[in-house]
Tab-separated table of C-alpha atoms in Angstrom:
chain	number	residue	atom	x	y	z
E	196	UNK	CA	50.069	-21.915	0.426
E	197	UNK	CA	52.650	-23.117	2.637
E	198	UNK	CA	55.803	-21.072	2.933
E	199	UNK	CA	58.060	-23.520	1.628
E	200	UNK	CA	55.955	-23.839	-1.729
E	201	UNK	CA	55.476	-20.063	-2.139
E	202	UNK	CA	56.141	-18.734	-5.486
E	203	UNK	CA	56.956	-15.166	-4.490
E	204	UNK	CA	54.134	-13.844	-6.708
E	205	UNK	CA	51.905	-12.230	-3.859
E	206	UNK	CA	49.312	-10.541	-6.627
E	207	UNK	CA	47.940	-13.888	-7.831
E	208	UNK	CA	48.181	-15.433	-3.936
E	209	UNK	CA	44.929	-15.777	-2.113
E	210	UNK	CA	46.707	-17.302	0.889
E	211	UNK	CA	46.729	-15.361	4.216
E	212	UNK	CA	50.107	-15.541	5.297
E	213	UNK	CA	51.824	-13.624	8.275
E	214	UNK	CA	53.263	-11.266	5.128
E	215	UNK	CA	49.877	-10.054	4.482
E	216	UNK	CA	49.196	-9.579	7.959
E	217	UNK	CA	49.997	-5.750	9.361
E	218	UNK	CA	52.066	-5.006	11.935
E	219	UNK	CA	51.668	-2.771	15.077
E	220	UNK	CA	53.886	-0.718	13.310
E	221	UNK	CA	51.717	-0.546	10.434
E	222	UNK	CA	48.977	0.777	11.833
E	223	UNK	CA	50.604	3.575	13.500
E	224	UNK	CA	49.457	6.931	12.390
E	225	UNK	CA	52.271	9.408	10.779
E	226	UNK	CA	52.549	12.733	13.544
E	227	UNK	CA	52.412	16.389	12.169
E	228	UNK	CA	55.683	16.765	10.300
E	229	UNK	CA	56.342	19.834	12.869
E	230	UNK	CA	55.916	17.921	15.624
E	231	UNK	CA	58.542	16.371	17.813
E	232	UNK	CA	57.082	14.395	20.452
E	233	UNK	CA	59.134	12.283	22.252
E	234	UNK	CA	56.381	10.733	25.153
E	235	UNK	CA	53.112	9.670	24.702
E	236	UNK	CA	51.315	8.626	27.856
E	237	UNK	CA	47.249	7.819	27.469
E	238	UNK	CA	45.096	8.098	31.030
E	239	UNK	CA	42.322	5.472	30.501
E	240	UNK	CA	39.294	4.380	32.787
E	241	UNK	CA	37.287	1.564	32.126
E	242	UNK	CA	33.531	4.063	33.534
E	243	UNK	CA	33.128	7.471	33.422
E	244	UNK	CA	33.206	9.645	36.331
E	245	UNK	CA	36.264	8.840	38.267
E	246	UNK	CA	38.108	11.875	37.561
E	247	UNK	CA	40.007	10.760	34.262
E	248	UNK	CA	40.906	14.521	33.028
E	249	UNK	CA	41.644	15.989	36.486
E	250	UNK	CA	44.545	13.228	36.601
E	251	UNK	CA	45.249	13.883	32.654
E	252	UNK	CA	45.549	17.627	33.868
E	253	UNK	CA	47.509	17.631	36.750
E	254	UNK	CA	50.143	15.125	35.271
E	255	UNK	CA	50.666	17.584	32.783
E	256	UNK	CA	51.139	20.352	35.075
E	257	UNK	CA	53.881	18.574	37.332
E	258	UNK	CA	55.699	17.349	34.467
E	259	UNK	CA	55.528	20.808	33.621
E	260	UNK	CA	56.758	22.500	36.794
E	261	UNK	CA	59.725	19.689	36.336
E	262	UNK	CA	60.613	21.612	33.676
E	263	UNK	CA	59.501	19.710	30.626
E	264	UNK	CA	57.417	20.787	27.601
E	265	UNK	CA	53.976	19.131	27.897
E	266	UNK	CA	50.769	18.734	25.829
E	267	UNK	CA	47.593	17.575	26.256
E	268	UNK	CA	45.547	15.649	23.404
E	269	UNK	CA	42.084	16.093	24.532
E	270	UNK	CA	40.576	12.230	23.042
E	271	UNK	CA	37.040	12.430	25.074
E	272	UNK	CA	35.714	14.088	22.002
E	273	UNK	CA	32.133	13.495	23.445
E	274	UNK	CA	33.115	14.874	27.126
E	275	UNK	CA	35.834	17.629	26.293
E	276	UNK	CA	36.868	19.040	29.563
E	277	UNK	CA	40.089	19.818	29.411
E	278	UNK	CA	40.343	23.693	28.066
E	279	UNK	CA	38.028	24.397	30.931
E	280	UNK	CA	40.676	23.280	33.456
E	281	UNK	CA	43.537	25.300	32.570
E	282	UNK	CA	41.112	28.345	31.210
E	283	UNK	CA	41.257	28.208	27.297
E	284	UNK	CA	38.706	29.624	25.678
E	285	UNK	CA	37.954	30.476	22.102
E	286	UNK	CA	38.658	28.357	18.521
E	287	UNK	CA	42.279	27.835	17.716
E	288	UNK	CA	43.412	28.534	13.925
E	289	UNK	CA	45.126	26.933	10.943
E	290	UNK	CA	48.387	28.259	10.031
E	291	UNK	CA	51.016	27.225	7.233
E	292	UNK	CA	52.492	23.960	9.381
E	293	UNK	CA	48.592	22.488	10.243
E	294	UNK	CA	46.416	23.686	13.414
E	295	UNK	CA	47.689	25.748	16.043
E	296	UNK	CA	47.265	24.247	19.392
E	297	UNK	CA	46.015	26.420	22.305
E	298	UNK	CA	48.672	26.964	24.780
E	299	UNK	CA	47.930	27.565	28.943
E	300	UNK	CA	48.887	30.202	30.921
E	301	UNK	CA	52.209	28.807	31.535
E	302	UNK	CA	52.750	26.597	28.289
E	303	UNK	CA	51.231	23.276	28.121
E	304	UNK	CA	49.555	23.121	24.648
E	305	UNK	CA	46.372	21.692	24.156
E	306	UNK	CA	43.771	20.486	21.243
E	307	UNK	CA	40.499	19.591	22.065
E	308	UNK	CA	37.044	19.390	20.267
E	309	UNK	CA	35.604	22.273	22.662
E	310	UNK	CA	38.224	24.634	20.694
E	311	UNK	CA	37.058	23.906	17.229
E	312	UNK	CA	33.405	24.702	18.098
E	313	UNK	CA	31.684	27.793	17.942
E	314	UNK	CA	30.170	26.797	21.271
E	315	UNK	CA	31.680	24.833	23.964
E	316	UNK	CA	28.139	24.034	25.076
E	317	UNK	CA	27.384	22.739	21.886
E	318	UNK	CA	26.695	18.263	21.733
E	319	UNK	CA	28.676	16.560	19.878
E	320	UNK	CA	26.410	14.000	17.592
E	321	UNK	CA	28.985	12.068	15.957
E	322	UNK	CA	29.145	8.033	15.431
E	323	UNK	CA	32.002	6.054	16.653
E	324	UNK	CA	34.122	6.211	13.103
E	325	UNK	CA	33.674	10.002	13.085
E	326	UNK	CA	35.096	10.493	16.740
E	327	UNK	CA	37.783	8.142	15.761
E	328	UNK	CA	38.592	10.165	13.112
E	329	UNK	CA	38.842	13.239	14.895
E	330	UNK	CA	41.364	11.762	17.231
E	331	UNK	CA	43.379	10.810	14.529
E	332	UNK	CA	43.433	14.253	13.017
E	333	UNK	CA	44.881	15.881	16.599
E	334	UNK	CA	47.522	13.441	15.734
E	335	UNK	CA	48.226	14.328	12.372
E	336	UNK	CA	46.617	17.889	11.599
E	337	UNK	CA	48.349	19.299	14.695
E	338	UNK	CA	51.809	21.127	14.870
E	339	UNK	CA	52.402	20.479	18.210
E	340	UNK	CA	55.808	21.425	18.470
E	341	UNK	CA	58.864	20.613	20.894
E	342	UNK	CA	56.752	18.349	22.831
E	343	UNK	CA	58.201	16.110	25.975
E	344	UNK	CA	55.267	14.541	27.328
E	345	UNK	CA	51.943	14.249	25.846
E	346	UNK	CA	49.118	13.055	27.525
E	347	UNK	CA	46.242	11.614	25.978
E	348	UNK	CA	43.072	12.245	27.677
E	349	UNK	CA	40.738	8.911	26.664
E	350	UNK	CA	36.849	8.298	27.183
E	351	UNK	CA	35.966	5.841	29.726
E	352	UNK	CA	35.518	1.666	28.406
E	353	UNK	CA	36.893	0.093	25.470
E	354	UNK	CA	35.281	1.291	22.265
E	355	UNK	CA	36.106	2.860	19.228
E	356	UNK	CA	38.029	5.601	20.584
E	357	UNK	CA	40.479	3.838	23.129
E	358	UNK	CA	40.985	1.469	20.567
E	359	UNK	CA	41.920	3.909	17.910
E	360	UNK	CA	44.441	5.709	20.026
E	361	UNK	CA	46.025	1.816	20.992
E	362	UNK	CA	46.325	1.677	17.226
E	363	UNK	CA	47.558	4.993	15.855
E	364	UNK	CA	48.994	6.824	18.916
E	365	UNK	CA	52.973	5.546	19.449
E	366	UNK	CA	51.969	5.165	23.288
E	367	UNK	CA	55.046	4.521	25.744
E	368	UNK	CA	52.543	3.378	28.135
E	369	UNK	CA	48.855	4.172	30.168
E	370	UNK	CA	48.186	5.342	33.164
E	371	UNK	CA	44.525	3.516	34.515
E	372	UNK	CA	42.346	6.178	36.759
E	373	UNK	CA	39.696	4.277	38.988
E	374	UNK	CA	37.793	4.729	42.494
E	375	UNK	CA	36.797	3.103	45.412
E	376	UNK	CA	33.637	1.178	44.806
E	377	UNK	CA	33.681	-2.155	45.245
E	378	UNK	CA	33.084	-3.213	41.304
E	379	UNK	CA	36.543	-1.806	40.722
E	380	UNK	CA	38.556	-4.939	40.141
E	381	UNK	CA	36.201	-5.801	37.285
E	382	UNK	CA	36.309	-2.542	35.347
E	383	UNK	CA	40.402	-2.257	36.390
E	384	UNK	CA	40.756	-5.832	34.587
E	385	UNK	CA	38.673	-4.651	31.697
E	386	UNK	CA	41.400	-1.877	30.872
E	387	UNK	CA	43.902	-3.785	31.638
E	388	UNK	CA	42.992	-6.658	29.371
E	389	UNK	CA	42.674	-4.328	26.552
E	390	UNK	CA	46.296	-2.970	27.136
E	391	UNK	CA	47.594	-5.906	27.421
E	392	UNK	CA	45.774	-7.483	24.012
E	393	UNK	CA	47.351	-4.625	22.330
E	394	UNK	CA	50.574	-4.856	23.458
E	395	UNK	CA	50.736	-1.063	25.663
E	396	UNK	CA	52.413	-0.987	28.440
E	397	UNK	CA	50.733	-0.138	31.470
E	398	UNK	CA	52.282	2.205	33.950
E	399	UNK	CA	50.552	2.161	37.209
E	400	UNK	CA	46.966	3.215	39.324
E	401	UNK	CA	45.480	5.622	40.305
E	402	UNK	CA	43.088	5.883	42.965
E	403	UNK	CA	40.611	9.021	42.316
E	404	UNK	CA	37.990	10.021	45.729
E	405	UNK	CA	40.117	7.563	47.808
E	406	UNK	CA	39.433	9.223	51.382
E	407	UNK	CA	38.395	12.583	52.545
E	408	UNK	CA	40.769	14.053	55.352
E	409	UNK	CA	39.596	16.037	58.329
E	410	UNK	CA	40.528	19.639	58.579
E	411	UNK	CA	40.206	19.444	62.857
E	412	UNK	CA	41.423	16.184	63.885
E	413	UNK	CA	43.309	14.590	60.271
E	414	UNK	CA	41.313	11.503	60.041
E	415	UNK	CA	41.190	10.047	56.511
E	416	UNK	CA	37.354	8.627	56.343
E	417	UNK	CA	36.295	6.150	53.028
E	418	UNK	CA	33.049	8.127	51.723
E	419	UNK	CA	32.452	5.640	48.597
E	420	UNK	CA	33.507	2.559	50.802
E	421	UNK	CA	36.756	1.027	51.582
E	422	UNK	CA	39.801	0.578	48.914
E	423	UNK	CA	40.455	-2.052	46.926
E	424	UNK	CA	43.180	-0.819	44.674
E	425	UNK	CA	45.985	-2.148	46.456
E	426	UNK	CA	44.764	-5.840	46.022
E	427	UNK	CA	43.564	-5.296	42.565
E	428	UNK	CA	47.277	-3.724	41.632
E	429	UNK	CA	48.690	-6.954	42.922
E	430	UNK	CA	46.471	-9.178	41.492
E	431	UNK	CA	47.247	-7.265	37.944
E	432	UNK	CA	50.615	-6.754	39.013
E	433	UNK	CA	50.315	-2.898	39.079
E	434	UNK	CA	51.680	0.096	40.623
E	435	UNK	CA	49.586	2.503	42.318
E	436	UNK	CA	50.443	5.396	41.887
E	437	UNK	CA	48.517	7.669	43.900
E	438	UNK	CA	45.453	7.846	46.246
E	439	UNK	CA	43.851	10.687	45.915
E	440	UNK	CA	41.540	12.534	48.027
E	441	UNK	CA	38.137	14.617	47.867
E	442	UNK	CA	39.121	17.750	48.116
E	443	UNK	CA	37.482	21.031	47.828
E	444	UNK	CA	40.852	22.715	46.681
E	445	UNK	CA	41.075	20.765	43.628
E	446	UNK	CA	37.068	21.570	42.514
E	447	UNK	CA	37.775	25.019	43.606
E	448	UNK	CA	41.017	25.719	41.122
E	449	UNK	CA	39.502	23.609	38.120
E	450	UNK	CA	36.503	25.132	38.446
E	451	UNK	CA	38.601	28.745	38.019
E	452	UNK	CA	40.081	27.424	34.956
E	453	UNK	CA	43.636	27.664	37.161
E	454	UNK	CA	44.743	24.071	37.614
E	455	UNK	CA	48.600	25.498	36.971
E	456	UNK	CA	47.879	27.595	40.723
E	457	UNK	CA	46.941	24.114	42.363
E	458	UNK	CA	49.549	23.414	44.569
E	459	UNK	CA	49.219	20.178	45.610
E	460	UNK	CA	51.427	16.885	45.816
E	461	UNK	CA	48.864	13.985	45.027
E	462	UNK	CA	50.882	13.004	42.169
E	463	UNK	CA	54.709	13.801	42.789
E	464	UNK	CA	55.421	9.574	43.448
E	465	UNK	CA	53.205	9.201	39.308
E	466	UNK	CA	54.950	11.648	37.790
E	467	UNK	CA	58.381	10.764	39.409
E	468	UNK	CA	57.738	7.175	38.707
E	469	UNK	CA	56.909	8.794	34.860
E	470	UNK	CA	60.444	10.243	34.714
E	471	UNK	CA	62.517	7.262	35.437
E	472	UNK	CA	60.463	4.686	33.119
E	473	UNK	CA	59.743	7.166	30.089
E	474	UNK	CA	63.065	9.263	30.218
E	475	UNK	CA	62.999	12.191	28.160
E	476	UNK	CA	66.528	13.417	28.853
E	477	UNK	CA	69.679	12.143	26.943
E	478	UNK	CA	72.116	11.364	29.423
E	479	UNK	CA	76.113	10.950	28.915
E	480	UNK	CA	75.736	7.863	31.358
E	481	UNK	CA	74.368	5.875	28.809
E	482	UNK	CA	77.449	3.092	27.987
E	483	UNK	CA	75.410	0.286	27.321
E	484	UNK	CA	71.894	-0.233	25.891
E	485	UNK	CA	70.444	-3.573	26.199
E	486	UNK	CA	67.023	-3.708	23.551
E	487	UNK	CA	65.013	-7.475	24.245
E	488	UNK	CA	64.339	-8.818	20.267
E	489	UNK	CA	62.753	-11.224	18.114
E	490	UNK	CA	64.545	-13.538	15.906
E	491	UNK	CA	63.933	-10.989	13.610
E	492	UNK	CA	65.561	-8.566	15.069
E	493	UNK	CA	62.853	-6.403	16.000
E	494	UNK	CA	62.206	-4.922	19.376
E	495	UNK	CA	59.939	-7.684	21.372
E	496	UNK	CA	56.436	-7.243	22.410
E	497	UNK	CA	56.508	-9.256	25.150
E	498	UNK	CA	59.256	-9.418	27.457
E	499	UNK	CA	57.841	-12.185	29.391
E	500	UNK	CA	58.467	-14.590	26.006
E	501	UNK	CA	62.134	-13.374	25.309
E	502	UNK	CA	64.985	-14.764	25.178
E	503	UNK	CA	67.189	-12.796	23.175
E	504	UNK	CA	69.199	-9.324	23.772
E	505	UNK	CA	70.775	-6.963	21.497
E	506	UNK	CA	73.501	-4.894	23.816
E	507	UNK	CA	74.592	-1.853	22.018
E	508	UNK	CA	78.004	-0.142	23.041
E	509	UNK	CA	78.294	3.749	22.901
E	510	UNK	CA	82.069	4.753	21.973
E	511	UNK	CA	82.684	8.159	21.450
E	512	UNK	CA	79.183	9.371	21.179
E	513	UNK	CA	79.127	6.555	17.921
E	514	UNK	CA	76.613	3.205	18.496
E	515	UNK	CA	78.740	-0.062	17.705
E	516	UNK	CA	77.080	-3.358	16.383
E	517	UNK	CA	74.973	-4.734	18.370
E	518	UNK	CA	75.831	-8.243	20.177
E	519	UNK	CA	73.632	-10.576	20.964
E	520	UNK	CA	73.114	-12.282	24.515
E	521	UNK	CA	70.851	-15.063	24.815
E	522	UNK	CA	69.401	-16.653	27.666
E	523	UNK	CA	67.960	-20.522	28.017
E	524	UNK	CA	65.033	-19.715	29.939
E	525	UNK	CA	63.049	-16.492	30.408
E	526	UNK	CA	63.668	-15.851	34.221
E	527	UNK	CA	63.492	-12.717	36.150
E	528	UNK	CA	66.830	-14.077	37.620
E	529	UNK	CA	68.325	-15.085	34.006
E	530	UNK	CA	67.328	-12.080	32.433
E	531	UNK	CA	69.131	-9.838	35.333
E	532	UNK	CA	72.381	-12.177	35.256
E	533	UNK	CA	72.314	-11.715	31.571
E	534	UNK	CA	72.313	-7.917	31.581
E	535	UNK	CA	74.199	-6.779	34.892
E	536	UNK	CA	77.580	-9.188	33.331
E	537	UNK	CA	77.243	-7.432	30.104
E	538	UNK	CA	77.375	-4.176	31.882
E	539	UNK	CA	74.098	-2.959	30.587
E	540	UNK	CA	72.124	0.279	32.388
E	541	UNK	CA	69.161	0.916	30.106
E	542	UNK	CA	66.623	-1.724	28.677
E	543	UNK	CA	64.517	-1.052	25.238
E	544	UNK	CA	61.317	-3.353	25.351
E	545	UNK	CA	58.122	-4.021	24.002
E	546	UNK	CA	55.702	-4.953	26.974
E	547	UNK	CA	56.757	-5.330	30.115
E	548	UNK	CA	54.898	-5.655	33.828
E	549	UNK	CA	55.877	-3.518	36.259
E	550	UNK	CA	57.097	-6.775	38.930
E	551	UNK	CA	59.976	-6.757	36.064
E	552	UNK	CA	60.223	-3.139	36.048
E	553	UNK	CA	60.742	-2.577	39.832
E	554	UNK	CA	63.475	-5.656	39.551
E	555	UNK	CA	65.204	-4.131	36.860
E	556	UNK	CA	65.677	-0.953	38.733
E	557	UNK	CA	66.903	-2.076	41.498
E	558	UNK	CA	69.801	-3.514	39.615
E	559	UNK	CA	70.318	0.255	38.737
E	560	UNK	CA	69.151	-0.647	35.281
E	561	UNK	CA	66.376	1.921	33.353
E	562	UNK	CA	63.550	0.497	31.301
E	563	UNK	CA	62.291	2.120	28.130
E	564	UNK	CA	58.678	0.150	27.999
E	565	UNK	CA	56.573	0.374	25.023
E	566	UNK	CA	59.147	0.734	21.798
E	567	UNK	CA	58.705	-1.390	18.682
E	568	UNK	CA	60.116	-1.634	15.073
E	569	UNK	CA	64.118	-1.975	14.555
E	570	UNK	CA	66.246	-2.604	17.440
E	571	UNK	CA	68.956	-0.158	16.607
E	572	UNK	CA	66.471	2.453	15.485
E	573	UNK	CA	65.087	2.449	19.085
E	574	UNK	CA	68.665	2.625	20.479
E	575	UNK	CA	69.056	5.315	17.906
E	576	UNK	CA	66.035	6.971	18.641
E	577	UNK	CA	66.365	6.814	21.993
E	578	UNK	CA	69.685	8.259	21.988
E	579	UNK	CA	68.744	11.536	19.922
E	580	UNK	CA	65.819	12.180	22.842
């Protein structure tokens, strides 16, 4: 039934209109009532063995040295590796407010399978829909707390799991974790497709065994072949964010369970870069919030396609109505004009590449990537970071 004919009476409709259709939103998957997490990054590879959780871990622990409360959801329920980095052992317990998550030495929390088992040795036999499930639980079972950053540890490809998280996890973005070999750009692309068919945000690269350096002389020397991140990242329009090295140190302080004591600076630039695109802090700077819409007034999932801004004033700590500034054609250069004459210094979007990212900044403007639902309730939320 055509719009214009439609009766109102859904129950006897068999038509499969866009109202029957759900919405990102829709599918999202209700947190913990005591937890308050304001970031969720997932760290995605499209094969296994590239080094996935040792970037999930470290992340974690520089955002944490920054100063920030961070978690870890561990979502490679079939390769749990994460409690044995930062030396967790033993089952974590229900209390009154849902599971406990383990904590580190120094703080981050953590939930993985490996800490509801009796033994972390023990296989995990489970089909696809069971896994899923599990994930969703860490989401919803969990009191995680005050949490900042959470980082979502994913298996490798694009199956039930990764796909699950897309759907139920409020992700601000991913963070893709490949290597050298030369079949990279196909399983990079992969990932990236799936991001981008789900409307995620993707963050940046990063480059796992890219070189191993000489103690004697410093040479860097290309054990698994020469990189191709650099022209896959353009070719995606990505930012790498990190090469990162063999090196002994790392295998040495994971292996000890001590991945806090690594003191390294592989991924200062990520977690930097992490900072400014996924702020955390509430700043009094904040004047005036620009959020790119739908005609519905709804936060736009593709930023490429719009046309339309909400700019939100903020007058003595109160949000104003929101006016709207339009543009004819979606340019970088229209877009930019549009914002910097309306005095704007953060942007609230849907998906966004990084090319328009690194513009935006430059113009001294912050972009909040990966936000859907209500404009003002993002500005809103947003605000009470």
């Amino acid at each position: 039934m055509s719009e214009e004919n439609c009766t109102g009476s859904c129950g006897s409709c068999k038509a499969d209109c866009a109202s029957r259709q759900p919405s990102k939103e829709d599918l999202l998957e209700p947190a913990n009532k005591y937890s308050k997490i304001k970031r969720v990054i997932g760290v995605v590879s499209g094969k296994g063995g590239v080094g996935k959780s040792f970037v999930t871990s470290y992340l974690s622990v520089c955002m944490q040295k920054k100063g920030y409360q961070t978690a870890i959801l561990d979502a490679d329920i079939t390769g749990p590796s994460i409690p044995k980095s930062f030396g967790i052992k033993g089952k974590v317990s229900n209390g009154p407010q849902g599971i406990v998550p383990a904590e580190s030495e120094n703080g981050t929390k953590v939930m993985s399978i490996n800490l509801l088992m009796d033994k972390e040795d023990a296989p995990v036999i489970w089909r696809g829909p069971v896994i899923a499930g599990a994930v969703k639980q860490f989401w919803t079972e969990v009191a995680w707390g005050n949490v900042d950053y959470m980082f979502v540890d994913m298996p490798p490809g694009t199956g039930d799991v990764p796909l699950t998280v897309f759907q139920s996890l409020p992700l601000d973005g991913i963070i893709i974790v490949t290597s050298p070999q030369e079949l990279v750009s196909m399983i990079v692309k992969k990932a990236v497709n799936m991001a981008n068919a789900m409307d995620i945000p993707i963050l940046g690269i990063v480059e796992n065994y890219s070189y191993v350096q000489c103690d004697c002389c410093g040479k860097k020397m290309s054990v698994f072949g020469e990189s191709h991140v650099d022209e896959v990242a353009q070719e995606c329009e990505l930012k790498v964010l990190a090469k990162l090295p063999l090196d002994s140190a790392i295998a040495k302080q994971v292996d000890a369970g001590k991945i806090e004591e690594l003191d390294a600076d592989y991924l200062e630039e990520a977690s930097a870069f992490i900072e400014q695109v996924c702020p955390c802090v509430k700043e009094d700077k904040w004047e005036k919030i620009a959020v790119a819409v739908e005609t519905d007034g709804e936060v736009s999932a593709h930023f490429n396609a719009c046309k339309t801004f909400m700019i939100y004033e903020i007058e003595e700590d109160k949000l104003t109505s929101g006016k709207e500034c339009s543009i004819t054609e979606n340019t970088q250069e229209a877009i930019e004009a549009c914002l910097t004459e309306a005095g704007v210094n953060v942007l609230i979007c849907g998906g966004i590449g990084f090319g328009a990212i690194q513009a935006l900044m430059a113009k001294n403007i912050m972009v909040v990537p990966g936000q859907q639902g209500n404009a003002k309730k993002a500005v809103e939320d947003f605000l009470t970071q």
